[in-house]
Amino acid sequence: GKEELANLKEVIDNNWLSEGKFVREFEEKLRISSNRNYALAFNNCTAALITGMKSLGIGGGDEVIVQSLVHSADPNAISATGAEPVFSDVNEKTLCLDIDSIKKVITPNTKAILHVALYGNTSDLDELEKFCNENNLIFINDCAPALFGLFKNRPIASYGDFSALSFFADKTITTGEGGMLLTDLPSLLKEANIYKHDGRKERGVDLIERKGFNYRLTEMQAAIGVAQLKKSELFVKRKKENFDLYRSLLTKDPVKVFHFNSLEENIPHRNIIFVPNAKELLEFLSEKGIGARSLFMPMHSQPIYSSKQVFPITEKLFNSGVCLPSAPSLTNKDIEYVCNTINSFYSHS
């Protein structure tokens, strides 16, 4: 919109394209909304995860538990630190790992738990935080799809030794690509800054203290993000309205609409339904010009992480789950067409 264009024009007129005024403003606004002491911008969420883990000393010989039903960014980030991702099943009601699933795969080498707020939902974060504290485990909170979401009236992003956000094109607000690390630990922030800036304390310093990375966000991306934040209430409102409409129109068997913990607190990143055979419905919707997709293919069955582990809930959810169009720009007419198409499929089957 015009707000993003105005900010971009200011960046170009100032002739400073690397991190500057807009990056600092973007960090500060998200720090406040997430109820955190510190926020550090990154070029994507994966970079924030890698940096946060390395800053806390996670590396070779360590294991990090993460659910199998997840985006590849999570186990890939664990592997990039030199640690080993250990997959777990999920809770069918939340789509997230919980303490029961953790206990089945925890070992003496487990150093951290990586909780993913899948599609904007969460497990019981208070219980998970307590479990990690009692067992001397690092609590990592990937809440990439859960910006502005709450758990028991507390920002989801406020949980964990650190949390990570994404601003990819399909998130509640976007910078095209982009991420944010949020923490209350000054020592973590100091280390993360070094890793982010090529192993230096800051740009312009020649002393290399770590084998670091170039993970900076551009001023242009942050300028878009600042403008997007001003529209966030509208985006959130529309996402919830979309979910309500799906829920009211998809009421016939065998379709089951996934219910989030609380629509008052959670932001539906995806509108998810469960059906007897996801693949059949996805093929039909594609023929009708509807861009639906499956849930994430379980990581334990991916070629690079292939294992003989069996996670029955994860596999059941993958085989039956369908993500319906979820953009705030969808009209009621668009959603009615999607729902009518789904209803027609099952009326003829």
Coordinates of C-alpha atoms in Angstrom, one line a residue:
G1 CA 0.0 0.0 0.0
K2 CA 0.9 3.7 0.0
E3 CA 2.3 3.5 3.5
E4 CA 4.9 0.9 2.6
L5 CA 5.8 2.9 -0.6
A6 CA 6.2 6.1 1.4
N7 CA 8.6 4.4 3.9
L8 CA 10.6 2.9 1.0
K9 CA 10.9 6.2 -0.7
E10 CA 12.3 7.7 2.6
V11 CA 14.9 4.9 2.7
I12 CA 16.0 5.5 -0.9
D13 CA 16.0 9.2 -0.4
N14 CA 18.3 8.8 2.6
N15 CA 20.6 6.6 0.5
W16 CA 21.3 4.2 3.4
L17 CA 20.1 0.7 2.7
S18 CA 21.6 -1.4 5.5
E19 CA 20.3 -1.5 9.0
G20 CA 19.3 1.9 10.3
K21 CA 16.3 3.9 11.7
F22 CA 13.6 1.6 10.4
V23 CA 15.3 -1.6 11.7
R24 CA 15.6 -0.1 15.2
E25 CA 12.0 1.1 15.1
F26 CA 10.8 -2.3 13.9
E27 CA 12.8 -4.1 16.7
E28 CA 11.5 -1.8 19.4
K29 CA 7.8 -2.1 18.4
L30 CA 8.0 -5.9 18.3
R31 CA 9.9 -6.0 21.6
I32 CA 7.1 -4.1 23.3
S33 CA 4.3 -6.0 21.7
S34 CA 6.0 -9.3 22.7
N35 CA 6.7 -8.2 26.3
R36 CA 10.4 -8.8 25.9
N37 CA 13.5 -7.0 27.1
Y38 CA 15.4 -7.3 23.8
A39 CA 14.7 -7.8 20.1
L40 CA 17.2 -8.4 17.3
A41 CA 16.2 -8.3 13.6
F42 CA 17.4 -11.0 11.2
N43 CA 17.1 -11.7 7.5
N44 CA 14.8 -14.6 8.2
C45 CA 13.5 -16.7 11.1
T46 CA 15.8 -19.6 10.4
A47 CA 18.8 -17.3 10.9
A48 CA 17.3 -16.2 14.2
L49 CA 16.9 -19.8 15.4
I50 CA 20.5 -20.8 14.4
T51 CA 22.0 -17.7 16.1
G52 CA 19.9 -18.1 19.2
M53 CA 20.9 -21.7 19.7
K54 CA 24.6 -21.1 19.0
S55 CA 24.5 -18.1 21.4
L56 CA 23.3 -20.5 24.1
G57 CA 26.1 -22.9 23.5
I58 CA 24.1 -25.6 21.6
G59 CA 26.4 -27.6 19.3
G60 CA 28.0 -30.9 18.6
G61 CA 27.0 -33.8 20.9
D62 CA 23.8 -32.0 22.0
E63 CA 20.2 -33.2 21.1
V64 CA 17.3 -30.8 20.6
I65 CA 13.8 -32.2 20.7
V66 CA 11.4 -30.9 18.0
Q67 CA 8.2 -32.4 16.6
S68 CA 8.2 -34.2 13.3
L69 CA 5.1 -32.4 12.0
V70 CA 7.0 -29.1 11.3
H71 CA 8.6 -27.0 8.7
S72 CA 12.1 -28.1 7.6
A73 CA 13.6 -24.8 9.0
D74 CA 13.4 -26.1 12.5
P75 CA 15.4 -29.4 12.2
N76 CA 17.7 -27.7 9.7
A77 CA 18.5 -24.9 12.1
I78 CA 19.3 -27.5 14.8
S79 CA 21.6 -29.3 12.4
A80 CA 23.3 -26.1 11.4
T81 CA 24.5 -25.7 14.9
G82 CA 26.1 -29.1 14.9
A83 CA 23.5 -30.5 17.3
E84 CA 21.1 -33.4 16.5
P85 CA 17.4 -32.9 15.9
V86 CA 15.4 -35.6 17.8
F87 CA 11.8 -35.9 16.5
S88 CA 8.7 -36.4 18.6
D89 CA 5.0 -37.0 18.0
V90 CA 2.4 -34.3 18.7
N91 CA -0.7 -33.8 20.7
E92 CA -3.7 -34.3 18.3
K93 CA -5.7 -31.5 19.9
T94 CA -3.0 -28.8 19.7
L95 CA -0.8 -30.1 16.7
C96 CA 2.2 -29.3 19.0
L97 CA 4.6 -31.3 21.1
D98 CA 3.7 -31.6 24.8
I99 CA 5.4 -33.0 27.9
D100 CA 4.1 -36.6 27.2
S101 CA 5.7 -36.6 23.7
I102 CA 8.9 -35.1 25.0
K103 CA 9.3 -37.8 27.7
K104 CA 9.1 -40.5 25.1
V105 CA 12.2 -39.3 23.3
I106 CA 14.3 -37.4 26.0
T107 CA 17.8 -38.7 26.7
P108 CA 20.8 -37.6 28.8
N109 CA 22.1 -35.7 25.7
T110 CA 18.9 -33.6 25.4
K111 CA 20.0 -29.9 25.8
A112 CA 16.9 -28.1 24.5
I113 CA 13.3 -28.3 23.6
L114 CA 12.2 -26.5 20.4
H115 CA 8.5 -25.8 20.7
V116 CA 6.8 -24.7 17.4
A117 CA 3.5 -22.8 17.5
L118 CA 2.2 -24.8 14.6
Y119 CA -0.1 -22.8 12.4
G120 CA -0.5 -20.3 15.2
N121 CA -1.6 -22.8 17.9
T122 CA 0.4 -23.8 21.0
S123 CA 0.8 -26.5 23.6
D124 CA 0.5 -25.5 27.3
L125 CA 3.4 -23.1 27.4
D126 CA 3.3 -22.6 31.2
E127 CA 3.7 -26.4 31.7
L128 CA 6.5 -26.6 29.1
E129 CA 8.3 -23.7 30.7
K130 CA 8.1 -25.3 34.1
F131 CA 9.3 -28.7 32.7
C132 CA 12.3 -27.1 31.1
N133 CA 13.2 -25.2 34.2
E134 CA 12.9 -28.4 36.4
N135 CA 15.1 -30.4 34.0
N136 CA 17.7 -27.8 33.2
L137 CA 16.7 -27.6 29.5
I138 CA 16.9 -24.6 27.2
F139 CA 13.4 -23.6 26.1
I140 CA 13.3 -22.4 22.4
N141 CA 10.1 -21.0 21.2
D142 CA 9.5 -20.9 17.4
C143 CA 6.4 -18.7 17.2
A144 CA 7.0 -17.7 13.6
P145 CA 3.3 -18.1 12.6
A146 CA 1.9 -16.8 16.0
L147 CA 2.8 -13.1 16.0
F148 CA 0.2 -11.2 18.2
G149 CA -1.1 -14.5 19.5
L150 CA -1.6 -15.0 23.3
F151 CA -1.5 -17.9 25.7
K152 CA -3.5 -17.3 28.9
N153 CA -3.4 -13.6 28.1
R154 CA 0.4 -13.5 27.8
P155 CA 2.1 -13.0 24.4
I156 CA 3.2 -16.3 22.9
A157 CA 6.4 -14.6 21.9
S158 CA 7.2 -13.8 25.5
Y159 CA 7.9 -17.5 26.4
G160 CA 11.2 -19.3 26.2
D161 CA 14.9 -18.5 26.7
F162 CA 14.4 -16.9 23.3
S163 CA 11.6 -16.8 20.7
A164 CA 11.7 -16.3 17.0
L165 CA 9.3 -14.7 14.6
S166 CA 9.0 -14.8 10.8
F167 CA 7.9 -12.1 8.4
F168 CA 7.7 -14.3 5.2
A169 CA 5.1 -13.4 2.7
D170 CA 2.4 -15.6 4.2
K171 CA 2.7 -14.4 7.8
T172 CA 0.4 -11.9 9.6
I173 CA 2.7 -9.1 8.7
T174 CA 5.4 -9.4 6.1
T175 CA 8.7 -7.9 5.0
G176 CA 9.0 -10.4 2.1
E177 CA 11.7 -12.2 4.0
G178 CA 12.7 -11.4 7.6
G179 CA 12.9 -12.6 11.2
M180 CA 13.3 -11.5 14.8
L181 CA 14.9 -13.0 17.9
L182 CA 13.3 -12.0 21.2
T183 CA 14.8 -12.6 24.6
D184 CA 15.2 -11.3 28.1
L185 CA 18.8 -12.5 28.5
P186 CA 21.4 -9.7 28.0
S187 CA 24.2 -12.4 27.5
L188 CA 22.3 -14.0 24.7
L189 CA 21.7 -10.7 23.0
K190 CA 25.4 -9.9 23.2
E191 CA 26.4 -13.2 21.6
A192 CA 23.7 -13.1 19.0
N193 CA 24.8 -9.6 17.9
I194 CA 28.3 -11.0 17.3
Y195 CA 27.2 -14.0 15.4
K196 CA 24.8 -11.9 13.3
H197 CA 27.5 -9.4 12.3
D198 CA 30.1 -11.8 10.7
G199 CA 31.6 -12.6 14.1
R200 CA 32.2 -9.0 15.0
K201 CA 30.7 -6.9 17.8
E202 CA 29.4 -4.5 15.2
R203 CA 29.9 -3.4 11.7
G204 CA 33.2 -1.5 11.1
V205 CA 35.0 -3.5 13.8
D206 CA 37.8 -5.7 12.4
L207 CA 38.3 -8.0 15.3
I208 CA 36.6 -11.3 14.6
E209 CA 35.5 -13.1 17.8
R210 CA 33.3 -15.9 16.4
K211 CA 32.8 -17.8 13.2
G212 CA 29.8 -15.7 12.5
F213 CA 27.3 -15.1 9.7
N214 CA 25.9 -12.2 7.7
Y215 CA 22.3 -12.3 8.9
R216 CA 21.3 -8.7 8.8
L217 CA 17.9 -7.3 7.8
T218 CA 17.9 -4.5 5.2
E219 CA 16.5 -1.1 6.0
M220 CA 14.1 -1.5 3.0
Q221 CA 12.5 -4.6 4.5
A222 CA 12.2 -3.0 7.9
A223 CA 10.6 0.1 6.4
I224 CA 7.9 -2.2 5.0
G225 CA 7.6 -4.0 8.3
V226 CA 7.0 -0.7 10.2
A227 CA 4.2 0.2 7.8
Q228 CA 2.7 -3.3 8.1
L229 CA 2.6 -3.1 11.9
K230 CA 0.3 -0.1 11.6
K231 CA -2.2 -2.4 9.7
S232 CA -1.8 -5.4 12.0
E233 CA -5.1 -5.0 13.8
L234 CA -6.9 -5.1 10.5
F235 CA -5.0 -8.2 9.4
V236 CA -5.7 -10.0 12.7
K237 CA -9.4 -9.1 12.6
R238 CA -9.8 -10.4 9.1
K239 CA -8.0 -13.6 9.8
K240 CA -10.3 -14.3 12.7
E241 CA -13.4 -13.4 10.6
N242 CA -12.2 -15.8 7.8
F243 CA -11.9 -18.6 10.3
D244 CA -15.3 -17.9 11.7
L245 CA -16.8 -18.0 8.2
Y246 CA -15.1 -21.3 7.4
R247 CA -16.3 -22.8 10.7
S248 CA -19.9 -21.7 10.0
L249 CA -20.0 -23.0 6.4
L250 CA -18.1 -26.3 6.8
T251 CA -20.5 -28.1 9.2
K252 CA -21.3 -31.4 7.4
D253 CA -19.5 -34.7 7.9
P254 CA -16.9 -35.8 7.2
V255 CA -15.2 -32.4 7.3
K256 CA -13.9 -31.4 10.7
V257 CA -12.6 -27.8 11.2
F258 CA -9.5 -27.6 13.5
H259 CA -10.3 -25.6 16.6
F260 CA -7.5 -23.4 18.0
N261 CA -6.9 -23.2 21.7
S262 CA -8.9 -20.0 21.8
L263 CA -10.0 -17.8 18.9
E264 CA -9.9 -14.8 21.3
E265 CA -6.2 -15.4 21.8
N266 CA -4.8 -17.3 18.8
I267 CA -4.4 -15.9 15.3
P268 CA -5.2 -18.6 12.7
H269 CA -2.1 -18.7 10.5
R270 CA -3.8 -21.4 8.5
N271 CA -7.5 -22.5 8.3
I272 CA -7.2 -26.3 8.7
I273 CA -9.7 -29.1 8.1
F274 CA -9.5 -32.8 8.6
V275 CA -11.0 -35.2 6.1
P276 CA -10.8 -39.0 5.4
N277 CA -8.3 -38.5 2.6
A278 CA -6.5 -35.2 2.2
K279 CA -4.8 -36.1 -1.1
E280 CA -8.1 -36.8 -2.9
L281 CA -9.7 -33.5 -1.7
L282 CA -6.5 -31.5 -2.6
E283 CA -6.5 -32.8 -6.1
F284 CA -10.2 -31.8 -6.5
L285 CA -9.7 -28.3 -5.1
S286 CA -6.7 -27.8 -7.4
E287 CA -8.9 -28.7 -10.4
K288 CA -11.3 -26.0 -9.2
G289 CA -8.6 -23.3 -9.0
I290 CA -8.3 -23.4 -5.2
G291 CA -4.8 -23.1 -3.7
A292 CA -5.1 -25.5 -0.8
R293 CA -2.2 -27.5 0.5
S294 CA -1.4 -30.4 2.9
L295 CA 0.1 -30.1 6.3
F296 CA 3.9 -30.3 6.5
M297 CA 5.2 -33.6 5.4
P298 CA 6.6 -35.2 8.6
M299 CA 10.3 -34.6 9.0
H300 CA 11.1 -38.2 10.1
S301 CA 9.9 -39.4 6.7
Q302 CA 11.8 -36.8 4.6
P303 CA 14.8 -38.2 2.7
I304 CA 17.4 -36.2 4.6
Y305 CA 16.1 -37.2 8.0
S306 CA 14.6 -40.6 7.1
S307 CA 14.2 -42.8 10.1
K308 CA 12.3 -45.9 11.2
Q309 CA 10.5 -44.0 13.9
V310 CA 6.7 -44.3 14.0
F311 CA 4.6 -41.3 15.1
P312 CA 1.0 -42.4 14.7
I313 CA -0.7 -39.0 15.5
T314 CA 1.7 -37.1 13.2
E315 CA 1.0 -39.5 10.3
K316 CA -2.7 -39.4 10.9
L317 CA -2.8 -35.6 10.9
F318 CA -0.7 -35.5 7.7
N319 CA -2.9 -37.9 5.8
S320 CA -6.1 -36.1 6.8
G321 CA -5.1 -32.5 7.1
V322 CA -5.8 -29.8 4.5
C323 CA -4.8 -26.1 4.8
L324 CA -7.4 -23.8 3.1
P325 CA -6.7 -20.3 1.8
S326 CA -6.0 -18.0 4.7
A327 CA -5.0 -14.6 3.4
P328 CA -6.6 -11.5 5.0
S329 CA -7.3 -10.2 1.5
L330 CA -9.8 -13.0 0.9
T331 CA -13.4 -11.9 0.5
N332 CA -16.4 -13.6 2.0
K333 CA -17.3 -14.6 -1.6
D334 CA -14.0 -16.3 -2.0
I335 CA -14.4 -18.3 1.2
E336 CA -18.0 -19.2 0.3
Y337 CA -16.7 -20.6 -3.0
V338 CA -14.1 -22.7 -1.3
C339 CA -16.6 -24.1 1.2
N340 CA -19.3 -24.7 -1.4
T341 CA -16.7 -26.6 -3.5
I342 CA -15.7 -28.8 -0.5
N343 CA -19.3 -29.5 0.4
S344 CA -20.1 -30.5 -3.2
F345 CA -17.1 -32.9 -3.2
Y346 CA -18.5 -34.8 -0.3
S347 CA -22.1 -34.6 -1.4
H348 CA -21.1 -36.6 -4.5
S349 CA -18.7 -39.0 -2.9

